[in-house]
Amino acid sequence: MGSWLTRAVDGLYRRSGAASLTSRARAVITVLVVAGVLVAGIGLILGVHEGDLAQLLLLIGLITLAHLFGLRMRVGSTSIDVDWGEAALIVGFILVPVSWVPAAAGAGVLLAKPVVSLVSGNRTSPIETVRAAASLTLSAGFAALVVWGSGVAVLPMSAQAAAVVVLAALTYLLTSAGLLAVHLAVRDGQSMVGVVWQALRGTPVMIVGNVALGLVAVRLWGTSWLWVLPPLLWLLHQLYVHRVHEDEERRTWRAFAMASRSLHRLDEVAVAREGLQAARALFPVRGVELTVLGSQTRYRWSSRTGDEILIDPAPAVPAVETDRLPPLTRVLEVAGGRVGVLTLRPLRQRAWGLNDQHRLAAFGDALAAALHDAATHSALRELRERTMYESHHDPLTRLLNRDALMDRGDAVLRGLDTRTPVALLLLDMDHFKEVNDTLGHLAGDELLQTAATRLSGDVGHGELLARLGGDEFALLVTDLPGLSPDHEEADRLTAATVVAQRRARMLTAALATPTEVAGVTLSAEVSVGVVVATAGEFDLTELLRRADIALYQAKESGARVTGYDPHRDRTSTDRLALVAELRTALAADDQLHLVLQPAVDLQTGAPTGVEALIRWHHPRRGLLTPKHFVRAVEASDLLGRFTRHVLDQALALAAEWRRQGLDVPVAVNLSPRSLLDPQLPTEVAELLRRHGMPASKLVLEITETVVLSPLPVTDQVLRELRELGVRFAVDDFGTGFSSLTFLTRIAVDELKVDRTFVARMAESKQAAAIVQAVVDLGRQLGLRVVAEGVETADQRTALRRLGCDAGQGFHFSRPLPADQITDSLHALAKAARPVRPVRPKTGTAHP
């Protein structure tokens, strides 16, 4: 029986040749072979005078037959041969001298093992055959020592002799098992005692029957009853076959149940590893591959890799099969959908029966379900993580969003010393709407992504960066270098404010670097509001509110970076409600009104036009002039409605004057942002048609800032308005940086000299020279020149001497409500008289 333990090596570790063995394993095999040869040789020499060579050959033949007609039992993926080795050994003790039994045992293995390997298809390497023969030789040698040392004669077979040979057979069994365990431990680095014990525990009846058969054979040897042995052997063989298959099935299905439970994992890699391990335990294979289609990953194990599971990308093209035995492939499906492919490489073709096919089908279904569950769980986990990420990040820039900034920012503030200075920087792009309106939203998105990338690259330790929405970003800075906590809080905050504002200016400089967007070179210019406080003073909501106020102050003042000013907090807070209140005012009839100021010909005194100025009679705030609300209007979505409202009122009044015989144009100030609305020309044309006014009687006053944004949509709107016949006047001419450039780009009809130059003409030669230059420029270009802010007769006289065409200011009339302007215009027209032209002087004018 011991031989099946020795040959378990074939089933557990399918390695061929000594080259695959470690040096320790080769050393152990060498020791076994040398010891086996010595034991066999010494035994033959000791019994040379007692033994019969024919009997020796008969014993070798019996041992060979005992191994040839054995059974194969599978324990997991381990193949074990169940033979009649113990019975043949017991018979050997009566055929030959005891010392010859080891040699006969080794010779029988050397003869039988190659034949078994050839017939079964389970190829065994020569080195393994020699090792098995040496192990059984040594095991038989220990058994012979038991018989020799007892001093009991085997024949005749007495009860004492039977006890001795049974003890010798058990010694043979245990010794061969021990030698196998040592070999496996040295060769593979782990003990297989568990597998050996499982096999012993499953075949106690076989072991007892094997020993009993040997005793019966000895008892009947040389008698006429010897013919009973073949039928008895056949009956025992059938019993063994049934018992082996029964035990094998029980162990296999128990292993299948354990394997199915082991597949209950929520991770693909864990399921794949358990699946490969289970396949090794369930089937007689030398290699297993699992290809998972979802992740395109291949997991594989082979006898060459030991316990290592290799993970590779799934091959695009299946490898060409070069093995003698074709692999077994099972497509893994769940509800008709493929999840993977399981490939088994069998040890031998005969090992696969109908039960193996059933087990493979059941195992494949279990593995497919486990992979499907793992993939579903992985998809749900990824969805949860993605949802969590997206709930905290802006989808366009991948920065933190407002909610995440509020949560994390407050958590950061709570974790700091309450005396630690912190800063919140609120950044808002200037003229971003123009980019969207002109180049499209994709270009605007690209500009935002570029800005986010630059800001992210400049974010340091202790800073949180977020996109709050639109073109607004926020940066929370909690690591401000400054004064130590020993200084006064006011001094520490002052020092921190200097650092924070310097940080803000660095960011504006980094963003202002030109970049190409949609084929146009742009700069992401921003305004920044900065607020500094101690960590324990405010939460992030209050810091954001104060930073927003500072940002509005930066926008209003034109400064790039502005710190929070608590003295303007109430005004800024009220501004937040101003836009909502303006919606109500536009829907009402008694809040938004026009006041009108005439322009007068400086020679005759006759009215040459009227400028319409908006006033808001706010029910709570009182009378508001444009400086109180125009910036809020321009920053909101109400600009279009507001502009149409003013134009409608102005044209209605001009139409009324015309019906009364006063054919004077009306001038309306136009926001630069209004020129970004491609619908403006259509709306102006509709208003002119509704009020029956010729387009030449409408003057749109624009500022020089229009030239700073040379956008195609602006040029298109101006061109369409000009085609309608609308006239253009340049308001506050001379105060900008691009006056002359403006006149080369846009066809205008009138220049309005800014009131600051008119007011300082008397005491400033430079101011007078500027007015003279504007008048000369207007004369050269054929443009009408109007001076604003004329408040005295001396100013009128000086302007008339310079050749200025018209004037507007308190000297002629204050802005009047609509019900008074008609009388004022009539009075000016009646008072007009021809005046002798005054020849304009050249050079500098002195009033």
Coordinates of C-alpha atoms in Angstrom, one line a residue, residues 28-515:
V28 CA 17.4 14.4 -0.9
I29 CA 16.8 12.3 -4.0
T30 CA 20.5 11.5 -4.2
V31 CA 20.6 10.4 -0.6
L32 CA 17.5 8.2 -1.2
V33 CA 18.9 6.6 -4.3
V34 CA 22.3 5.9 -2.7
A35 CA 20.6 4.6 0.4
G36 CA 18.3 2.4 -1.6
V37 CA 21.1 1.0 -3.7
L38 CA 23.1 0.2 -0.6
V39 CA 20.1 -1.5 1.1
A40 CA 19.2 -3.5 -2.0
G41 CA 22.8 -4.5 -2.6
I42 CA 23.6 -5.5 1.0
G43 CA 20.4 -7.5 1.2
L44 CA 21.1 -9.4 -2.0
I45 CA 24.6 -10.3 -0.7
L46 CA 23.3 -11.4 2.7
G47 CA 20.8 -13.8 1.2
V48 CA 22.8 -15.1 -1.7
H49 CA 23.4 -18.5 -0.1
E50 CA 19.8 -19.0 1.0
G51 CA 17.7 -17.7 -1.8
D52 CA 16.4 -19.1 -5.0
L53 CA 16.8 -16.8 -8.1
A54 CA 13.6 -18.1 -9.6
Q55 CA 11.7 -17.3 -6.4
L56 CA 13.2 -13.8 -6.5
L57 CA 12.0 -13.3 -10.1
L58 CA 8.6 -14.5 -9.1
L59 CA 8.4 -12.0 -6.3
I60 CA 9.5 -9.2 -8.6
G61 CA 6.8 -10.2 -11.0
L62 CA 4.2 -10.3 -8.1
I63 CA 5.3 -6.8 -7.0
T64 CA 5.2 -5.5 -10.6
L65 CA 1.6 -6.9 -11.0
A66 CA 0.6 -5.4 -7.7
H67 CA 1.5 -2.0 -9.0
L68 CA 0.2 -2.6 -12.5
F69 CA -3.3 -3.7 -11.4
G70 CA -3.8 -1.0 -8.9
L71 CA -6.5 1.7 -8.8
R72 CA -6.2 5.4 -9.1
M73 CA -7.9 7.6 -6.5
R74 CA -8.2 11.4 -6.7
V75 CA -8.0 13.6 -3.7
G76 CA -8.7 17.1 -5.0
S77 CA -6.2 17.6 -7.9
T78 CA -3.9 14.9 -6.5
S79 CA -3.9 11.5 -8.1
I80 CA -3.0 8.5 -5.8
D81 CA -2.4 4.9 -6.9
V82 CA -4.1 2.3 -4.7
D83 CA -2.3 -1.0 -5.4
W84 CA -1.5 -4.3 -3.7
G85 CA 2.0 -3.5 -2.5
E86 CA 1.5 -4.6 1.1
A87 CA 0.0 -7.9 0.1
A88 CA 2.9 -8.6 -2.3
L89 CA 5.4 -7.7 0.4
I90 CA 3.8 -10.2 2.8
V91 CA 4.0 -12.9 0.2
G92 CA 7.6 -12.0 -0.4
F93 CA 8.6 -12.9 3.1
I94 CA 7.8 -16.6 2.4
L95 CA 9.3 -16.7 -1.1
V96 CA 12.7 -15.3 -0.6
P97 CA 15.1 -14.5 2.1
V98 CA 14.0 -11.5 4.1
S99 CA 17.1 -9.5 3.0
W100 CA 16.1 -9.9 -0.7
V101 CA 12.7 -8.2 -0.2
P102 CA 14.0 -4.6 -0.5
A103 CA 15.7 -5.3 -3.8
A104 CA 12.6 -7.0 -5.2
A105 CA 10.4 -4.1 -4.1
G106 CA 12.6 -1.6 -5.8
A107 CA 12.9 -3.7 -9.0
G108 CA 9.1 -4.1 -9.2
V109 CA 8.6 -0.4 -9.0
L110 CA 11.2 0.2 -11.7
L111 CA 9.4 -2.2 -14.0
A112 CA 5.8 -1.2 -13.2
K113 CA 6.0 2.6 -13.1
P114 CA 7.0 3.2 -16.7
V115 CA 4.2 0.8 -17.9
V116 CA 1.6 2.6 -15.7
S117 CA 2.8 6.0 -17.0
L118 CA 2.5 4.8 -20.6
V119 CA -1.0 3.2 -20.2
S120 CA -2.5 6.0 -18.1
G121 CA -1.0 8.9 -20.1
N122 CA 0.4 10.4 -16.9
R123 CA 4.0 10.7 -17.9
T124 CA 6.5 10.2 -15.1
S125 CA 10.1 11.4 -15.4
P126 CA 13.0 8.9 -15.0
I127 CA 14.3 10.8 -12.0
E128 CA 10.9 10.4 -10.3
T129 CA 10.7 6.7 -11.1
V130 CA 14.2 6.2 -9.6
R131 CA 13.2 8.2 -6.5
A132 CA 10.0 6.2 -6.0
A133 CA 11.9 2.9 -6.4
A134 CA 14.6 4.1 -3.9
S135 CA 11.9 5.1 -1.4
L136 CA 10.1 1.8 -1.6
T137 CA 13.4 0.0 -1.4
L138 CA 14.2 1.8 1.9
S139 CA 10.6 1.3 3.2
A140 CA 10.9 -2.5 2.4
G141 CA 14.2 -2.5 4.1
F142 CA 12.7 -1.2 7.3
A143 CA 9.9 -3.8 7.0
A144 CA 12.6 -6.5 6.6
L145 CA 14.4 -5.3 9.7
V146 CA 11.2 -5.7 11.6
V147 CA 10.8 -9.4 10.5
W148 CA 14.5 -10.1 10.9
G149 CA 14.7 -8.5 14.2
S150 CA 11.7 -10.3 15.6
G151 CA 13.5 -13.7 15.2
V152 CA 10.1 -15.3 14.4
A153 CA 10.0 -17.8 11.4
V154 CA 7.4 -16.8 8.8
L155 CA 6.8 -20.4 7.8
P156 CA 4.8 -22.0 9.1
M157 CA 2.5 -19.0 9.4
S158 CA 1.6 -18.9 13.1
A159 CA -0.3 -16.3 14.9
Q160 CA 3.0 -14.8 16.1
A161 CA 4.4 -14.8 12.6
A162 CA 1.2 -13.2 11.3
A163 CA 1.5 -10.4 13.8
V164 CA 5.1 -9.8 12.8
V165 CA 4.4 -9.6 9.0
V166 CA 1.4 -7.3 9.7
L167 CA 3.7 -5.0 11.8
A168 CA 6.2 -5.2 8.9
A169 CA 3.5 -4.2 6.4
L170 CA 2.5 -1.2 8.5
T171 CA 6.2 -0.2 8.9
Y172 CA 6.4 -0.3 5.1
L173 CA 3.3 1.9 4.8
L174 CA 4.3 4.5 7.4
T175 CA 8.0 4.6 6.2
S176 CA 7.0 5.2 2.6
A177 CA 4.6 7.9 3.7
G178 CA 7.3 9.6 5.9
L179 CA 9.8 9.5 3.0
L180 CA 7.2 11.0 0.6
A181 CA 6.4 13.8 3.1
V182 CA 10.0 14.7 3.5
H183 CA 10.5 14.7 -0.3
L184 CA 7.5 17.0 -0.9
A185 CA 8.5 19.4 1.9
V186 CA 12.0 19.8 0.6
R187 CA 11.0 20.0 -3.0
D188 CA 8.0 22.3 -2.8
G189 CA 8.6 24.1 0.5
Q190 CA 5.4 22.9 2.1
S191 CA 4.1 19.8 3.8
M192 CA 1.5 17.6 2.2
V193 CA 0.7 15.7 5.4
G194 CA -2.8 17.0 5.3
V195 CA -3.5 15.4 1.9
V196 CA -1.8 12.2 2.9
W197 CA -3.8 12.0 6.1
Q198 CA -7.0 12.6 4.1
A199 CA -6.2 9.7 1.8
L200 CA -5.4 7.4 4.8
R201 CA -8.6 8.4 6.6
G202 CA -10.7 7.7 3.5
T203 CA -9.3 4.1 2.8
P204 CA -8.9 2.2 6.1
V205 CA -10.9 -0.7 4.8
M206 CA -8.6 -0.9 1.8
I207 CA -5.5 -1.0 4.0
V208 CA -7.0 -3.7 6.2
G209 CA -8.1 -5.7 3.1
N210 CA -4.7 -5.4 1.5
V211 CA -2.9 -6.8 4.6
A212 CA -5.6 -9.6 5.0
L213 CA -5.1 -10.6 1.3
G214 CA -1.4 -11.0 1.9
L215 CA -2.0 -13.2 5.0
V216 CA -4.5 -15.4 3.1
A217 CA -2.1 -15.7 0.2
V218 CA 0.6 -16.8 2.6
R219 CA -1.7 -19.3 4.2
L220 CA -2.9 -20.9 1.0
W221 CA 0.5 -20.7 -0.7
G222 CA 1.6 -24.2 -2.0
T223 CA -1.9 -25.7 -1.5
S224 CA -4.7 -26.6 -4.0
W225 CA -6.7 -23.7 -2.6
L226 CA -4.5 -21.2 -4.3
W227 CA -7.0 -20.9 -7.1
V228 CA -9.3 -19.1 -4.7
L229 CA -7.0 -16.1 -4.7
P230 CA -7.8 -14.8 -8.2
P231 CA -11.6 -14.7 -7.6
L232 CA -10.9 -13.2 -4.1
L233 CA -8.6 -10.6 -5.7
W234 CA -11.3 -9.7 -8.2
L235 CA -13.9 -9.3 -5.6
L236 CA -11.6 -7.1 -3.5
H237 CA -10.8 -5.2 -6.6
Q238 CA -14.4 -4.5 -7.3
L239 CA -15.0 -3.5 -3.7
Y240 CA -12.0 -1.2 -3.9
V241 CA -13.3 0.4 -7.1
H242 CA -16.7 1.1 -5.6
R243 CA -15.3 2.4 -2.4
V244 CA -12.6 4.5 -4.1
H245 CA -15.2 6.1 -6.4
E246 CA -17.6 6.6 -3.5
D247 CA -15.0 8.3 -1.4
E248 CA -13.8 10.3 -4.4
E249 CA -17.3 11.5 -5.2
R250 CA -17.9 12.5 -1.6
R251 CA -14.7 14.3 -1.2
T252 CA -15.1 16.0 -4.6
W253 CA -18.6 17.3 -3.9
R254 CA -17.5 18.4 -0.4
A255 CA -14.6 20.3 -2.1
F256 CA -17.1 21.7 -4.6
A257 CA -19.3 23.0 -1.8
M258 CA -16.3 24.6 -0.1
A259 CA -15.2 26.0 -3.4
S260 CA -18.6 27.5 -4.1
R261 CA -18.6 29.2 -0.7
S262 CA -15.1 30.5 -1.2
L263 CA -16.2 32.3 -4.4
H264 CA -18.5 34.6 -2.4
R265 CA -16.2 37.6 -2.8
L266 CA -16.9 41.2 -3.8
D267 CA -13.7 41.8 -5.7
E268 CA -12.9 40.4 -9.1
V269 CA -9.3 39.5 -8.2
A270 CA -10.3 37.7 -5.1
V271 CA -13.0 35.7 -7.0
A272 CA -10.5 34.8 -9.8
R273 CA -7.9 33.7 -7.3
E274 CA -10.4 31.5 -5.4
G275 CA -11.7 30.2 -8.7
L276 CA -8.3 29.0 -9.8
Q277 CA -7.5 27.5 -6.4
A278 CA -10.9 25.7 -6.4
A279 CA -10.3 24.4 -10.0
R280 CA -7.0 23.0 -8.9
A281 CA -8.7 21.2 -6.0
L282 CA -11.6 19.9 -8.0
F283 CA -10.1 18.7 -11.2
P284 CA -6.9 16.7 -12.3
V285 CA -5.3 19.6 -14.1
R286 CA -1.8 20.9 -14.6
G287 CA -2.9 24.4 -15.5
V288 CA -5.9 26.7 -15.2
E289 CA -6.7 30.0 -17.0
L290 CA -9.6 32.4 -16.4
T291 CA -10.2 35.2 -18.8
V292 CA -12.6 37.9 -17.4
L293 CA -14.2 39.7 -20.3
G294 CA -15.3 42.8 -18.4
S295 CA -11.9 43.9 -17.3
Q296 CA -10.0 42.1 -20.1
T297 CA -7.8 40.3 -17.6
R298 CA -6.3 36.9 -17.6
Y299 CA -5.6 34.9 -14.4
R300 CA -3.6 31.7 -14.8
W301 CA -1.9 29.0 -12.8
S302 CA 0.2 26.1 -13.9
S303 CA 2.2 23.4 -12.2
R304 CA 5.3 25.3 -13.1
T305 CA 4.3 28.4 -11.0
G306 CA 3.5 26.4 -7.8
D307 CA 1.0 28.4 -5.7
E308 CA 1.6 31.7 -7.6
I309 CA -1.3 33.2 -9.6
L310 CA -0.2 35.2 -12.6
I311 CA -2.3 38.2 -13.7
D312 CA -1.9 39.4 -17.3
P313 CA -3.9 41.5 -19.8
A314 CA -6.3 39.3 -21.7
P315 CA -4.6 38.2 -25.0
A316 CA -6.3 39.8 -28.1
V317 CA -5.7 36.5 -30.0
P318 CA -5.8 33.1 -28.3
A319 CA -2.4 31.4 -28.1
V320 CA -1.8 28.5 -30.4
E321 CA -2.2 25.2 -28.5
T322 CA 1.0 23.1 -28.5
D323 CA 0.1 20.6 -25.8
R324 CA -0.5 17.0 -26.6
L325 CA -3.8 17.0 -24.8
P326 CA -6.3 19.7 -25.9
P327 CA -7.6 22.0 -23.2
L328 CA -11.1 22.0 -21.9
T329 CA -12.9 25.3 -22.3
R330 CA -16.0 26.5 -20.5
V331 CA -17.7 29.8 -21.5
L332 CA -19.0 31.5 -18.4
E333 CA -22.4 33.0 -18.9
V334 CA -25.0 34.7 -16.7
A335 CA -28.5 35.3 -18.1
G336 CA -27.2 34.8 -21.6
G337 CA -24.4 37.3 -21.2
R338 CA -20.8 36.2 -21.3
V339 CA -18.6 37.2 -18.3
G340 CA -15.5 35.1 -18.9
V341 CA -13.9 31.9 -20.2
L342 CA -12.5 29.1 -18.0
T343 CA -9.8 26.9 -19.6
L344 CA -8.5 23.7 -17.9
R345 CA -5.4 21.9 -19.0
P346 CA -5.9 18.2 -17.9
L347 CA -3.2 15.9 -16.8
R348 CA -4.5 13.1 -19.0
Q349 CA -7.5 12.5 -21.2
R350 CA -8.8 9.4 -19.4
A351 CA -9.2 11.3 -16.2
W352 CA -12.2 13.2 -17.5
G353 CA -15.4 11.3 -17.1
L354 CA -19.1 12.2 -17.2
N355 CA -19.0 13.3 -13.5
D356 CA -16.1 15.6 -14.3
Q357 CA -18.1 17.2 -17.0
H358 CA -21.1 17.7 -14.7
R359 CA -18.8 19.2 -12.0
L360 CA -17.2 21.5 -14.5
A361 CA -20.6 22.7 -15.7
A362 CA -21.8 23.3 -12.1
F363 CA -18.5 25.0 -11.1
G364 CA -18.5 27.1 -14.2
D365 CA -22.0 28.4 -13.4
A366 CA -21.0 29.2 -9.8
L367 CA -17.8 31.0 -11.0
A368 CA -19.8 32.9 -13.6
A369 CA -22.3 34.0 -11.0
A370 CA -19.5 35.1 -8.6
L371 CA -17.8 37.1 -11.3
H372 CA -21.1 38.7 -12.3
D373 CA -21.7 39.6 -8.7
A374 CA -18.2 41.0 -8.3
A375 CA -18.5 43.0 -11.5
T376 CA -21.9 44.4 -10.3
H377 CA -20.5 45.3 -6.9
S378 CA -17.5 46.9 -8.6
A379 CA -19.7 48.9 -10.9
L380 CA -21.8 50.0 -8.0
R381 CA -18.8 50.9 -6.0
E382 CA -17.3 52.9 -8.9
L383 CA -20.7 54.6 -9.4
R384 CA -20.8 55.5 -5.8
E385 CA -17.3 56.8 -5.8
R386 CA -18.0 58.7 -9.1
T387 CA -21.2 60.1 -7.7
M388 CA -19.4 61.1 -4.5
Y389 CA -16.6 62.7 -6.5
E390 CA -19.0 64.5 -8.8
S391 CA -21.1 65.8 -5.9
H392 CA -17.9 67.5 -4.5
H393 CA -16.2 68.6 -7.8
D394 CA -17.1 70.9 -10.6
P395 CA -17.6 68.8 -13.8
L396 CA -15.9 71.3 -16.1
T397 CA -12.7 72.1 -14.2
R398 CA -12.6 69.2 -11.7
L399 CA -12.0 71.6 -8.9
L400 CA -13.9 71.5 -5.7
N401 CA -17.4 72.9 -6.0
R402 CA -19.2 75.4 -3.7
D403 CA -20.7 72.7 -1.5
A404 CA -17.4 70.9 -1.0
L405 CA -15.6 74.2 -0.3
M406 CA -18.2 75.0 2.4
D407 CA -17.9 71.6 4.0
R408 CA -14.1 71.2 3.9
G409 CA -13.5 74.8 4.5
D410 CA -15.5 74.9 7.7
A411 CA -13.8 71.6 8.8
V412 CA -10.4 73.2 8.1
L413 CA -11.3 76.3 10.1
R414 CA -12.5 74.2 13.0
G415 CA -9.2 72.3 13.1
L416 CA -7.0 75.5 13.3
D417 CA -6.1 77.5 16.3
T418 CA -8.7 80.2 16.6
R419 CA -6.0 82.9 16.6
T420 CA -4.6 81.7 13.2
P421 CA -5.1 84.3 10.4
V422 CA -6.8 82.9 7.3
A423 CA -7.7 84.5 4.0
L424 CA -10.4 83.9 1.4
L425 CA -9.7 85.1 -2.1
L426 CA -12.7 85.5 -4.4
L427 CA -11.7 85.7 -8.1
D428 CA -14.0 86.7 -10.9
M429 CA -13.1 87.0 -14.6
D430 CA -13.6 90.3 -16.3
H431 CA -15.6 90.4 -19.5
F432 CA -16.2 86.7 -19.5
K433 CA -19.7 87.1 -20.8
E434 CA -18.2 88.8 -23.9
V435 CA -16.1 85.7 -24.6
N436 CA -19.2 83.4 -24.3
D437 CA -21.3 85.7 -26.5
T438 CA -18.6 86.2 -29.1
L439 CA -16.7 83.0 -29.3
G440 CA -19.3 80.6 -28.0
H441 CA -19.7 78.6 -24.7
L442 CA -17.1 76.0 -25.8
A443 CA -14.5 78.7 -25.9
G444 CA -15.7 80.1 -22.6
D445 CA -15.3 76.6 -21.1
E446 CA -11.8 76.3 -22.5
L447 CA -10.9 79.6 -20.9
L448 CA -12.2 78.4 -17.6
Q449 CA -10.3 75.2 -17.8
T450 CA -7.1 77.1 -18.6
A451 CA -7.7 79.3 -15.6
A452 CA -8.4 76.4 -13.4
T453 CA -5.2 74.6 -14.5
R454 CA -3.1 77.7 -13.8
L455 CA -4.7 78.2 -10.4
S456 CA -4.3 74.5 -9.5
G457 CA -0.6 74.7 -10.4
D458 CA -0.2 77.6 -8.1
V459 CA -2.1 76.1 -5.1
G460 CA 0.2 75.3 -2.2
H461 CA 0.0 73.6 1.2
G462 CA -2.8 74.8 3.4
E463 CA -5.0 76.1 0.5
L464 CA -8.3 75.0 -0.8
L465 CA -9.3 76.0 -4.4
A466 CA -12.8 75.8 -5.7
R467 CA -15.0 76.9 -8.6
L468 CA -18.1 78.5 -7.1
G469 CA -19.9 78.7 -10.5
G470 CA -19.8 80.6 -13.7
D471 CA -16.5 82.4 -13.9
E472 CA -16.0 82.7 -10.1
F473 CA -13.2 80.9 -8.2
A474 CA -12.4 80.9 -4.5
L475 CA -9.1 80.2 -2.7
L476 CA -9.0 79.6 1.0
V477 CA -5.5 80.2 2.4
T478 CA -4.8 78.9 5.9
D479 CA -1.0 79.0 5.9
L480 CA -0.3 82.7 5.9
P481 CA 3.2 83.6 7.0
G482 CA 3.2 86.5 9.3
L483 CA 3.7 87.6 12.9
S484 CA 3.7 85.2 15.8
P485 CA 0.7 84.8 18.2
D486 CA 2.5 86.9 20.7
H487 CA 1.7 90.1 18.7
E488 CA -1.5 92.0 18.9
E489 CA -4.3 90.5 16.8
A490 CA -4.7 93.7 14.8
D491 CA -1.0 93.7 13.9
R492 CA -1.2 90.0 12.9
L493 CA -4.2 90.6 10.7
T494 CA -2.6 93.6 9.0
A495 CA 0.5 91.5 8.2
A496 CA -1.6 88.7 7.0
T497 CA -3.6 91.0 4.8
V498 CA -0.4 92.2 3.1
V499 CA 0.6 88.6 2.4
A500 CA -2.9 87.7 1.1
Q501 CA -3.2 90.6 -1.2
R502 CA 0.3 89.9 -2.6
R503 CA -0.8 86.3 -3.1
A504 CA -3.9 87.7 -5.0
R505 CA -1.7 89.8 -7.3
M506 CA 0.5 86.9 -8.1
L507 CA -2.6 84.9 -9.1
T508 CA -3.9 87.7 -11.3
A509 CA -0.5 88.0 -13.0
A510 CA -0.4 84.2 -13.6
L511 CA -3.9 84.2 -15.1
A512 CA -3.2 87.3 -17.3
T513 CA -0.6 85.4 -19.4
P514 CA -2.1 85.3 -22.9
T515 CA -3.5 82.0 -24.1

